[in-house]
Tab-separated table of C-alpha atoms and ligand atoms in Angstrom:
chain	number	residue	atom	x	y	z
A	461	UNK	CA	30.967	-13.852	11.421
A	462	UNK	CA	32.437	-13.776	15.384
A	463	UNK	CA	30.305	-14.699	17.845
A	464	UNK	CA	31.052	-11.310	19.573
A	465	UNK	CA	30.287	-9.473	16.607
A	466	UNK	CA	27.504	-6.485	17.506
A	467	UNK	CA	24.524	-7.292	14.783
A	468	UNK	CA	21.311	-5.239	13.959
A	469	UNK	CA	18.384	-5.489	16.501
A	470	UNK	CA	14.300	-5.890	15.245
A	471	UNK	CA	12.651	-4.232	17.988
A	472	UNK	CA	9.413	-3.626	16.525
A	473	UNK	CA	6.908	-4.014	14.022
A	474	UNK	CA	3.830	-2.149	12.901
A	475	UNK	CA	1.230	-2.913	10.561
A	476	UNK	CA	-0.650	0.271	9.523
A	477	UNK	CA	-3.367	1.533	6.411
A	478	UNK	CA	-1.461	3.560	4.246
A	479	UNK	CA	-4.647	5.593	2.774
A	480	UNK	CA	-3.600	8.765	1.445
A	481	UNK	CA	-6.615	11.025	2.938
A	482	UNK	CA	-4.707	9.998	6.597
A	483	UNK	CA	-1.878	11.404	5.353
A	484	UNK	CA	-3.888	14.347	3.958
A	485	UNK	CA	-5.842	14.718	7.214
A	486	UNK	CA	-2.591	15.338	9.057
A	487	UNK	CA	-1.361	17.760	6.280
A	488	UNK	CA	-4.186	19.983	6.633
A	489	UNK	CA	-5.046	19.784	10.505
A	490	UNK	CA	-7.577	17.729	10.347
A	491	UNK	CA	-7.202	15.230	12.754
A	492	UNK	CA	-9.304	17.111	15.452
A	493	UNK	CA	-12.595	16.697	13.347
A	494	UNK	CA	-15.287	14.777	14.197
A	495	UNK	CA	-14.412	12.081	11.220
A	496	UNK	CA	-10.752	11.594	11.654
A	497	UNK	CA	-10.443	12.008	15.242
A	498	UNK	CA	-11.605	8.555	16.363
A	499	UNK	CA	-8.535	7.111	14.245
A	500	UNK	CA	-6.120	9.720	14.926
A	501	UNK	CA	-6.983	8.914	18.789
A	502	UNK	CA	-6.271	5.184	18.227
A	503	UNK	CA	-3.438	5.556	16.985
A	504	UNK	CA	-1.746	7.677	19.832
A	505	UNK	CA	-1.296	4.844	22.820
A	506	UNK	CA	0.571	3.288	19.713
A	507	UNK	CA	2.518	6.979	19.094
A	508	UNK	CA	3.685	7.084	22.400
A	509	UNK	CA	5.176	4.186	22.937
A	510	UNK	CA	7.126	4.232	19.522
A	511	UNK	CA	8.137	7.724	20.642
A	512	UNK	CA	10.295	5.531	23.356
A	513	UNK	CA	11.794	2.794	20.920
A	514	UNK	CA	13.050	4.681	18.634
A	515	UNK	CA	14.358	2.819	15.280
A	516	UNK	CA	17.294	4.012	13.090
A	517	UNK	CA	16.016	2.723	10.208
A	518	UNK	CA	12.468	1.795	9.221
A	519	UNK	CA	12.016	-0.845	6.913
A	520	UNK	CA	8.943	0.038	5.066
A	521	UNK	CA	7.246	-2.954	3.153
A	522	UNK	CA	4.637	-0.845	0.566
A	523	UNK	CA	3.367	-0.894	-2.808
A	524	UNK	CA	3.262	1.998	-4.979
A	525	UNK	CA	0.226	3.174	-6.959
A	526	UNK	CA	0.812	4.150	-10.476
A	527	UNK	CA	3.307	6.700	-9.487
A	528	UNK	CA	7.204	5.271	-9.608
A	529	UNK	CA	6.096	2.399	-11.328
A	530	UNK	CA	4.140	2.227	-14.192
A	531	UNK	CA	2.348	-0.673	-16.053
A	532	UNK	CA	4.976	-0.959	-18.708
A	533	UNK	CA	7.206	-3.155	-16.059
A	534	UNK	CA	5.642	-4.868	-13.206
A	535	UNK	CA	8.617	-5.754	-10.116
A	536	UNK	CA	6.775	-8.447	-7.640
A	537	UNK	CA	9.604	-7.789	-5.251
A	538	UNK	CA	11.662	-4.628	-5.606
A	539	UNK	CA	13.934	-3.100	-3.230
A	540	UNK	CA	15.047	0.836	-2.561
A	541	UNK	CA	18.821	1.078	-2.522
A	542	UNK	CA	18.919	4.374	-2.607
A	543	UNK	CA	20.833	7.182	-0.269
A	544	UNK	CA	17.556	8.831	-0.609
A	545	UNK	CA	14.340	9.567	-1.973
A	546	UNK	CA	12.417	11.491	-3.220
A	547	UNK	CA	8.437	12.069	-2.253
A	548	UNK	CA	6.507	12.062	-5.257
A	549	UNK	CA	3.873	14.702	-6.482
A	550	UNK	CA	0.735	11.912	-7.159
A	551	UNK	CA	-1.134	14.403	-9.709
A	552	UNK	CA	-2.229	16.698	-6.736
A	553	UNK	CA	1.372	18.062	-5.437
A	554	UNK	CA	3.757	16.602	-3.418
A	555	UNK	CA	2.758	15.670	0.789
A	556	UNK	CA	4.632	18.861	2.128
A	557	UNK	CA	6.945	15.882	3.898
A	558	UNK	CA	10.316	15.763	4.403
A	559	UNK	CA	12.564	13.720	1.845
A	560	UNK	CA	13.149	9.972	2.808
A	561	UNK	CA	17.020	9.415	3.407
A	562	UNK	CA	18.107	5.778	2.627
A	563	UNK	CA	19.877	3.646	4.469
A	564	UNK	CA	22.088	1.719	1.400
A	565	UNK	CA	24.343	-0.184	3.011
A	566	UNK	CA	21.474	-1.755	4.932
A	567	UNK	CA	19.638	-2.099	1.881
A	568	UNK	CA	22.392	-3.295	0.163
A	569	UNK	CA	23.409	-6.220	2.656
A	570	UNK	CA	19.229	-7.024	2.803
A	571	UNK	CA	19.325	-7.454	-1.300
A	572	UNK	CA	22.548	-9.893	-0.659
A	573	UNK	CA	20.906	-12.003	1.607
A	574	UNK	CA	17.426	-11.827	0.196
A	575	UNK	CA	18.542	-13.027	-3.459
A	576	UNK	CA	20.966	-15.403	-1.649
A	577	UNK	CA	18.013	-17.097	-0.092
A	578	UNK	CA	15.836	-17.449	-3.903
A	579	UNK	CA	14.208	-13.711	-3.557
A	580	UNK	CA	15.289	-12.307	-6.781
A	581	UNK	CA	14.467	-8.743	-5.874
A	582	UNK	CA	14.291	-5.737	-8.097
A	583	UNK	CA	16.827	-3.067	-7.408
A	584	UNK	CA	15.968	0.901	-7.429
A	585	UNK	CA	18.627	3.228	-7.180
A	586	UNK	CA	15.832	5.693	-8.111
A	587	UNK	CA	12.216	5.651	-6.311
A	588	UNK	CA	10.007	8.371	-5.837
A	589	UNK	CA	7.784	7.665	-2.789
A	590	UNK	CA	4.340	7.800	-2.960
A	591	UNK	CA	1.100	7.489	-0.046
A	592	UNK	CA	2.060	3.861	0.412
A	593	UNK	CA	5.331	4.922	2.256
A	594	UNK	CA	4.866	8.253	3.398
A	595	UNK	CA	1.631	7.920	5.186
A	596	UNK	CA	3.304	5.108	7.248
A	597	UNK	CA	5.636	7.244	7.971
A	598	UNK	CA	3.361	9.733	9.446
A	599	UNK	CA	1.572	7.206	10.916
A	600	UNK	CA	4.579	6.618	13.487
A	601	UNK	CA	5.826	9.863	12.817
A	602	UNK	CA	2.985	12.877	12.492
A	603	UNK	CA	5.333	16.082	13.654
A	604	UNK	CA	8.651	15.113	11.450
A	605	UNK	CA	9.824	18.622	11.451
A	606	UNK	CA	12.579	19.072	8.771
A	607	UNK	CA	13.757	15.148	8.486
A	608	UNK	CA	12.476	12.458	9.687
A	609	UNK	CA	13.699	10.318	12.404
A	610	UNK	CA	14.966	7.099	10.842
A	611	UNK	CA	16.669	6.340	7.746
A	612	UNK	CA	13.787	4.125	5.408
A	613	UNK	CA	14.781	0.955	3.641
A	614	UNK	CA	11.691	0.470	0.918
A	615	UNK	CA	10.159	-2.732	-0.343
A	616	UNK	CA	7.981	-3.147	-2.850
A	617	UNK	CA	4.861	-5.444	-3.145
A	618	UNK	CA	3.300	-5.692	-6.647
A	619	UNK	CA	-0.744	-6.207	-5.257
A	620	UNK	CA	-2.059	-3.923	-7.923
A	621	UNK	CA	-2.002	-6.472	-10.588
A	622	UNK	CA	-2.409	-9.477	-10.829
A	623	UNK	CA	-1.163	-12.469	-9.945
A	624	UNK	CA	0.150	-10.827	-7.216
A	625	UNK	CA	2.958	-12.869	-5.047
A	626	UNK	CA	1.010	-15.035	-2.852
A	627	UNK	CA	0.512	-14.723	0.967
A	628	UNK	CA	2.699	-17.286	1.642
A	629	UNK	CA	5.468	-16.131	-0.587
A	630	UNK	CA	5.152	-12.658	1.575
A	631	UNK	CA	5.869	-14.156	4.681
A	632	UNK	CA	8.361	-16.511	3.206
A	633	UNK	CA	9.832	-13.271	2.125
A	634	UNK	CA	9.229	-11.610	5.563
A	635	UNK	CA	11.221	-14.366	7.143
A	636	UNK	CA	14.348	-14.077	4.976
A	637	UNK	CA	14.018	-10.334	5.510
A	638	UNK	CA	14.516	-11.022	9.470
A	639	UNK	CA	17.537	-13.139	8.770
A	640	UNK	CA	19.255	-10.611	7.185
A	641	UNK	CA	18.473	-7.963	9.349
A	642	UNK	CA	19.330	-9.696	12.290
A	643	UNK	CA	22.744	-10.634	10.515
A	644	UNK	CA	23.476	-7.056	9.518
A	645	UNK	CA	26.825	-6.443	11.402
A	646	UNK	CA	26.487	-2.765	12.798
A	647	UNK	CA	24.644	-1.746	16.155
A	648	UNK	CA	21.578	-0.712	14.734
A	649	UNK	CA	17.791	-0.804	15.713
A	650	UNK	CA	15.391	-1.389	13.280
A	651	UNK	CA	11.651	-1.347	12.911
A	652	UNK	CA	9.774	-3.084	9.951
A	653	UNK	CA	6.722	-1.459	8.784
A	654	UNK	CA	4.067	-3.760	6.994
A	655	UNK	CA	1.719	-1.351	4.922
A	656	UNK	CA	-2.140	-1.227	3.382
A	657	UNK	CA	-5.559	-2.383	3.609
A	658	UNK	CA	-7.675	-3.327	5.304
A	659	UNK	CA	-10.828	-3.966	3.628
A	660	UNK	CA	-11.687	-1.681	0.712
A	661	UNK	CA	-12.436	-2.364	-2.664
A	662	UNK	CA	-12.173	1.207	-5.126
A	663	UNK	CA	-14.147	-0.074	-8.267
A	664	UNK	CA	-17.018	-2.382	-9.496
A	665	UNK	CA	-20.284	-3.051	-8.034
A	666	UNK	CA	-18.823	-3.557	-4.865
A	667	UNK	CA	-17.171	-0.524	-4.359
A	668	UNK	CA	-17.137	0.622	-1.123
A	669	UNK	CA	-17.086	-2.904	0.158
A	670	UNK	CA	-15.701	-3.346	4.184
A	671	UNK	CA	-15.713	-6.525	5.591
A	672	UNK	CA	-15.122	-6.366	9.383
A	673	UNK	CA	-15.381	-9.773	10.382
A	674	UNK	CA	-12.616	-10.835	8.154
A	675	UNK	CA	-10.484	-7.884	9.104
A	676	UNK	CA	-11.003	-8.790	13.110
A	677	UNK	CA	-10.100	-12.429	12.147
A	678	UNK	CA	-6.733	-11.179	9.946
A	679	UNK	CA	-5.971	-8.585	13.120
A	680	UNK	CA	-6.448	-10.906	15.616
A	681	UNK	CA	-4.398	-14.512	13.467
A	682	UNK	CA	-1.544	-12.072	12.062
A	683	UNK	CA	-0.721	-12.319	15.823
A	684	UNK	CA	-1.146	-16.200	16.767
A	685	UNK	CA	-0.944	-17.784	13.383
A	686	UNK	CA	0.654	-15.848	10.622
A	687	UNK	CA	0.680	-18.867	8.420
A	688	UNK	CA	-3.281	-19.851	8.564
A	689	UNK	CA	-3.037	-15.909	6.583
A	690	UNK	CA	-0.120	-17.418	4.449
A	691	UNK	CA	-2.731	-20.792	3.125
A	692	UNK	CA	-5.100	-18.234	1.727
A	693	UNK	CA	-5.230	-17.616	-1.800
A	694	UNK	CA	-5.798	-14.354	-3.570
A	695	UNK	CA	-9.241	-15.253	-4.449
A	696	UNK	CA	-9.889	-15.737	-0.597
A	697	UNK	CA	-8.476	-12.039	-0.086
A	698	UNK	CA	-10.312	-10.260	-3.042
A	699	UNK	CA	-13.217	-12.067	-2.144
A	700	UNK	CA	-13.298	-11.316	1.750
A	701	UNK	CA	-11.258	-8.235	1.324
A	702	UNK	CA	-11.998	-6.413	-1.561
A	703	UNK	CA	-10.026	-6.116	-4.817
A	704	UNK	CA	-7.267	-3.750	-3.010
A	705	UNK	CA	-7.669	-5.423	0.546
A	706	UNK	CA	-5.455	-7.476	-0.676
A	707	UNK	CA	-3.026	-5.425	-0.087
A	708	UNK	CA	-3.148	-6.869	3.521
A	709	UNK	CA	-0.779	-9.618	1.956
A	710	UNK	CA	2.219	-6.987	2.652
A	711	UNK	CA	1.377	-7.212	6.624
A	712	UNK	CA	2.628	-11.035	6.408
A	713	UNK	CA	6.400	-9.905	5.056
A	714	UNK	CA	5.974	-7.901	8.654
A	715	UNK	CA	5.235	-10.464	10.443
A	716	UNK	CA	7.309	-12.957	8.983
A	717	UNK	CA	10.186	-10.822	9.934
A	718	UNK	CA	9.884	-10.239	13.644
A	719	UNK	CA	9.625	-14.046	14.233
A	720	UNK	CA	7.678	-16.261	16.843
A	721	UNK	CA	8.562	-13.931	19.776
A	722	UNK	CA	5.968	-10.968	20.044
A	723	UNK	CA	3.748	-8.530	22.081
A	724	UNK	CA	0.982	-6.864	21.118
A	725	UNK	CA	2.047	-3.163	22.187
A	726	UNK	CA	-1.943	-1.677	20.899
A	727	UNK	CA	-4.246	-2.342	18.470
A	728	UNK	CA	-6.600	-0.097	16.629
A	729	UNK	CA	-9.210	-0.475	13.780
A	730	UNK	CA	-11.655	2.174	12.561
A	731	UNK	CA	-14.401	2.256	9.699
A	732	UNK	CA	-14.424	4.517	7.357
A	733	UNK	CA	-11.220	6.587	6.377
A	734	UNK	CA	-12.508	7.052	2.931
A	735	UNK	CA	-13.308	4.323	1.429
A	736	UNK	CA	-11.632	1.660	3.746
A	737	UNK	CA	-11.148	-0.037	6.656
A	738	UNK	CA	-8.473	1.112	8.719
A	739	UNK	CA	-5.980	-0.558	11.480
A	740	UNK	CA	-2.657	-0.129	13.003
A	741	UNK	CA	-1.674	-3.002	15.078
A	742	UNK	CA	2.400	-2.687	16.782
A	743	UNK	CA	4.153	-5.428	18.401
A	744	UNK	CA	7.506	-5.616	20.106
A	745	UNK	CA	9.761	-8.076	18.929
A	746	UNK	CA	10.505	-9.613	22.640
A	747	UNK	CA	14.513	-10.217	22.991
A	748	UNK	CA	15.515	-13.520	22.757
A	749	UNK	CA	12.269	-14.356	21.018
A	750	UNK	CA	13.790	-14.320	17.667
A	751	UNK	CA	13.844	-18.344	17.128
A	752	UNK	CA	12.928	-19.507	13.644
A	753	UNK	CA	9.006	-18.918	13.025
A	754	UNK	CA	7.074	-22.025	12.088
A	755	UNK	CA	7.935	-23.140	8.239
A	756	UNK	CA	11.499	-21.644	7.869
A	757	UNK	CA	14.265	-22.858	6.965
A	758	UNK	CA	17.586	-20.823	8.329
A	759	UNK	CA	20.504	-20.544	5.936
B	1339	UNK	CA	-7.411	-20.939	-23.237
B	1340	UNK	CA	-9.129	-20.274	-20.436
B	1341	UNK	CA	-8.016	-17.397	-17.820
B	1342	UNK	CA	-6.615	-18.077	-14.672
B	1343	UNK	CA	-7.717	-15.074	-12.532
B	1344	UNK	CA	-10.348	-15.158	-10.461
B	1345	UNK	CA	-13.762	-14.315	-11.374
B	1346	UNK	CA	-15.078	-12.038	-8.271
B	1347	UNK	CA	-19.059	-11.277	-9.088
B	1348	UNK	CA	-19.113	-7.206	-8.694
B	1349	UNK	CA	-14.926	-6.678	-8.791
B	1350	UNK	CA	-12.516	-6.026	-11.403
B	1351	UNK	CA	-9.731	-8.445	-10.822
B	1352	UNK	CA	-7.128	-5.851	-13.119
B	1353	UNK	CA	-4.984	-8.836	-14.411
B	1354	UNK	CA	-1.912	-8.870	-17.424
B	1355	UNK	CA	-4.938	-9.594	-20.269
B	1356	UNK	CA	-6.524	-6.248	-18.600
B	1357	UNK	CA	-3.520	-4.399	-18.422
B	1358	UNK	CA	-2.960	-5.172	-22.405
B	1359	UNK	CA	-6.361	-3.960	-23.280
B	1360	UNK	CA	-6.087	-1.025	-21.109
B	1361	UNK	CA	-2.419	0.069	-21.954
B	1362	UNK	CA	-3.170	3.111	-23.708
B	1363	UNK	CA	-5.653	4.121	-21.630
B	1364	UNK	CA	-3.784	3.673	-18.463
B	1365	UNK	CA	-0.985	5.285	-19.858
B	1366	UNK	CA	-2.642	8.437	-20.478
B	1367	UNK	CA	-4.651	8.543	-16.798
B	1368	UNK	CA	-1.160	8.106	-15.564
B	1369	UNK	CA	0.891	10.699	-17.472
B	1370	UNK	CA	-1.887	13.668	-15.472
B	1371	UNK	CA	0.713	12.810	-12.544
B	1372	UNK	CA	3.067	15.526	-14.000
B	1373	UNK	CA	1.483	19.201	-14.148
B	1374	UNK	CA	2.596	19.886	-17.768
B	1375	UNK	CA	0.569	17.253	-19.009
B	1376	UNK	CA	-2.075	18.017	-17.094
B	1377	UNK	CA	-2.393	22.160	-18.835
B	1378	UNK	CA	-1.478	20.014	-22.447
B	1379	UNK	CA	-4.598	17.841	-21.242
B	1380	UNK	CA	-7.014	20.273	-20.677
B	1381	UNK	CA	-5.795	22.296	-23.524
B	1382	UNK	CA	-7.009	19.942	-26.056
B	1383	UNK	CA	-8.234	16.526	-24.833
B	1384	UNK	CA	-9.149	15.077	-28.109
B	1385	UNK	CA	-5.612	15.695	-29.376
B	1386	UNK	CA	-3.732	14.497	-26.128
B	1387	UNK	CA	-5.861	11.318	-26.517
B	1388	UNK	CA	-4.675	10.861	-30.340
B	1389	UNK	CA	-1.020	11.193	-29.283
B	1390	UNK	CA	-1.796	8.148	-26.658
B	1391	UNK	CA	-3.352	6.085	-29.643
B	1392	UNK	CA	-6.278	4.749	-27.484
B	1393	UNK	CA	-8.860	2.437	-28.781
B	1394	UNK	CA	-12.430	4.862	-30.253
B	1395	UNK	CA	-13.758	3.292	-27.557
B	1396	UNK	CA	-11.771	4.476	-25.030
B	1397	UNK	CA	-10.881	7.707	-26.435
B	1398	UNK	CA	-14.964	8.329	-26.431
B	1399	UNK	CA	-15.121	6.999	-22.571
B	1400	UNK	CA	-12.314	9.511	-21.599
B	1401	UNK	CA	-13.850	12.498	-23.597
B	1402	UNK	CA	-17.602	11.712	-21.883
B	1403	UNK	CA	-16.105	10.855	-18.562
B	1404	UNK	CA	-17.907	7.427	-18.678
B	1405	UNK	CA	-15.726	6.090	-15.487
B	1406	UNK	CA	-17.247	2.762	-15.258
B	1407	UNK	CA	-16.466	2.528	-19.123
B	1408	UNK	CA	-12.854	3.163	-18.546
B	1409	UNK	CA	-12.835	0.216	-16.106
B	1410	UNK	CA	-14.551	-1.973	-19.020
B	1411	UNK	CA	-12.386	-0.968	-21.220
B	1412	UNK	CA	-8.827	-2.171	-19.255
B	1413	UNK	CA	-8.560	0.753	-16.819
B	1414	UNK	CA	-7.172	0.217	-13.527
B	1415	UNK	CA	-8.454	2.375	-10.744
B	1416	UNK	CA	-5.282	3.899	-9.776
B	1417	UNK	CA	-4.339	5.320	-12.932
B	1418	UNK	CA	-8.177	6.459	-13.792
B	1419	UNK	CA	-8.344	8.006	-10.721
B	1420	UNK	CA	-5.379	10.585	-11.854
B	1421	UNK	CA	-8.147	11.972	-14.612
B	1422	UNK	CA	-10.660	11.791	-11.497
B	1423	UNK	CA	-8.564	14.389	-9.414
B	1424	UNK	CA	-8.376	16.671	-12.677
B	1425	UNK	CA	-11.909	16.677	-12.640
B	1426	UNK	CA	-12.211	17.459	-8.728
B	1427	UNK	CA	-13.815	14.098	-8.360
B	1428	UNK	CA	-12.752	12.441	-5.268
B	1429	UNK	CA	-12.835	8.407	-4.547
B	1430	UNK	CA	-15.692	8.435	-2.792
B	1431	UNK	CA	-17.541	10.484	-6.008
B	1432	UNK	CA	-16.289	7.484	-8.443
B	1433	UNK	CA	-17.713	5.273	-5.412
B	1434	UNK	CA	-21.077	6.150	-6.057
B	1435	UNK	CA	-20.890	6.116	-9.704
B	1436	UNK	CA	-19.592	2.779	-9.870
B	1437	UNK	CA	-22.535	2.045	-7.524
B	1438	UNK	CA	-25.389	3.631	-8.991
B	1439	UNK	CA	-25.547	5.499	-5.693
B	1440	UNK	CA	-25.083	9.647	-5.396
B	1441	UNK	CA	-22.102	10.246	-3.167
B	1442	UNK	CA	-23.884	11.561	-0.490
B	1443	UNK	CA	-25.583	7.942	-0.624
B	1444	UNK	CA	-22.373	6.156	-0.790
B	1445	UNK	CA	-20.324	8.330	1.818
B	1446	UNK	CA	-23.167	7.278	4.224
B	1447	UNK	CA	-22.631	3.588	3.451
B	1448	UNK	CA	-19.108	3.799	4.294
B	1449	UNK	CA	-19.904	5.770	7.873
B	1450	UNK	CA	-22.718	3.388	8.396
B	1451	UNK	CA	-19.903	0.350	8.597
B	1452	UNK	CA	-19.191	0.043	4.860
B	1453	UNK	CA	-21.167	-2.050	2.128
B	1454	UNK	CA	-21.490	-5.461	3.300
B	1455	UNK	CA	-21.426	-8.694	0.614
B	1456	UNK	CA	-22.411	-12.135	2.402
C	2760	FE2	FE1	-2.453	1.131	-1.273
């Protein structure tokens, strides 16, 4: 590649809950009432300042939840390559959302460099998108209109069953995923979305479970020292987090991305929304920040 | 030999040995996705559950609604929670089943901060 050559820009990432009665609260103009309106208010310092950076394409890292994947075949990794998709109808009709439009030859080049770097990813030319991608999406995004305003690029986490991939393989993964972004050779801006959790656990004894000091400590370290997240196991997060809190493992492939060079743009975090723990936390990726975080290895 | 996943006191760690037992099951709960299966559902459960060959056991847990036996019996939450939303049951109802707690019970856990474990 020239050294002239105009590449892709990171210019932000966000790490938000992807719990479908958000999503649902915003469908139905809810987000006025007394329950939702603490969260919906939290997020809007975070709103309006994504309003001004505006990506073309959101990279949204996600798992899905028994509705484009089912338990027959299990992808750890999978990636949408796709010129668009469609959002799926979860058992209780579709999110009256726009359809997703793809972004494949981003996509495409990501797979490249991903499975040149030992991430053997799944590829979907088909994906119907469920809560874990479209509630992001109106988390950055709540008045879409009739399209939305970035192209999406989707990853897929397998944290339903287990063994999932492990923390550190997610920010392993996260740090490839910056490499090829930032080696994509068009002038584009690009935003990486790291999805789920925080605390909740759906079923068992301990349903209903939030843990807030482990959520403040994961908030607050996802910041300053991504890979103290990466050495814990999956026991630590079902233990601390809950059985789907470990979904918070898809934050690190976020972070791992926008490299050692951040701001904290806002931070929220807000118990209940259902029967979780919810957070959004942005931060700017700070140009000429983008050295190699701690632990990788460039190509 | 002995499993690898990680015994959790209280949690349902839904691993591959899991996901065998509760393949039928699972299958099923996740077919109510599409609308037509739902109306063949409701139609006749005991024959939808015949042409999923589940276990007696399960085909008796899905027929009484026993929710905590589906999760016994292999179910993972995601694709039991399909039948749930047939039902009119949301998360926070299965919540308090799971918990021996009435929703009202368990909704005010989760405004009062959320159950707390050590
Ligand atoms: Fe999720």
């Amino acid at each position: 590649m020239q050294e002239d050559a105009v590449l892709a820009e990171l210019i932000w990432g966000l790490a938000t809950s992807h719990v479908p009665s958000i999503g649902a609260a915003m469908d139905n103009g809810k987000t006025e009432d007394p329950y939702w309106k603490p969260l919906f208010d939290g997020y809007a310092p975070a709103r309006e300042w994504m309003a001004k950076h505006t990506p073309d394409v959101a990279i949204i890292v996600y798992n899905d939840h028994a509705n484009a994947i089912e338990l027959n075949m299990t992808p750890m990794f999978a990636i949408g390559t796709a010129d668009a998709y469609k959002v799926a109808d979860e058992g209780w009709g579709s999110r009256n959302v726009p359809p997703v439009a793809g972004a494949p030859e981003l996509s495409e080049h990501i797979l490249v460099s991903l499975v040149d770097e030992g991430f053997d990813m799944t590829v979907c030319q088909e994906l119907e998108v469920d809560h874990g991608l479209t509630v992001p999406l109106s988390v950055y995004c709540p008045d879409p209109g009739d399209a939305w305003p970035c192209a999406v690029v989707p990853i897929l986490v397998n944290v339903i069953q287990y063994p999932q991939p492990t923390a550190a393989r997610c920010l392993a993964l996260g740090e490839a995923l910056g490499r090829a972004i930032r080696s994509f050779p068009k002038d584009l801006k690009v935003a990486v979305f790291g999805t789920g959790g925080m605390s909740h656990q759906l079923a068992g004894a301990r349903a209903g479970l939030i843990n807030e000091k482990f959520d403040r400590m994961f908030l607050e370290t996802i910041e300053t020292d991504p890979a103290a997240l990466a050495a814990l196991s999956r026991e630590d997060y079902i233990r601390e987090a809950g059985s789907e809190g470990i979904e918070l493992i898809m934050w690190l492939v976020m972070r791992g991305a926008l490299g050692p060079g951040i701001r904290r743009v806002h931070e929220t975090y807000h118990v209940p929304a259902s029967n979780t723990a919810a957070a959004l936390a942005l931060f700017e990726n700070l140009p000429g920040g983008a050295g190699q975080p701690s632990g990788a290895s460039p190509r | 030999m002995p499993s690898s996943t990680p015994e959790v006191p209280g949690t349902y760690v839904f691993d591959v040995a899991q996901s065998n037992r509760g393949y039928a099951l699972n299958r099923l709960c996740g077919s109510l996705k599409d609308a037509a299966n739902r109306e063949r559902f409701s139609a006749d459960e005991a024959a939808y559950c015949d042409a999923y060959g589940l276990s007696p056991e399960q085909r008796e847990a899905i027929l009484q609604r026993d929710w905590t036996r589906m999760l016994d019996l292999g179910g993972s939450i995601f694709y039991v929670f399909k039948l749930a939303v047939l039902d009119k049951k949301s998360m926070q109802d299965l919540g308090g089943i799971f918990t021996g707690m009435t929703t009202e019970e368990f909704v005010k856990a989760l405004n009062a901060g959320g159950r707390s474990f050590g």
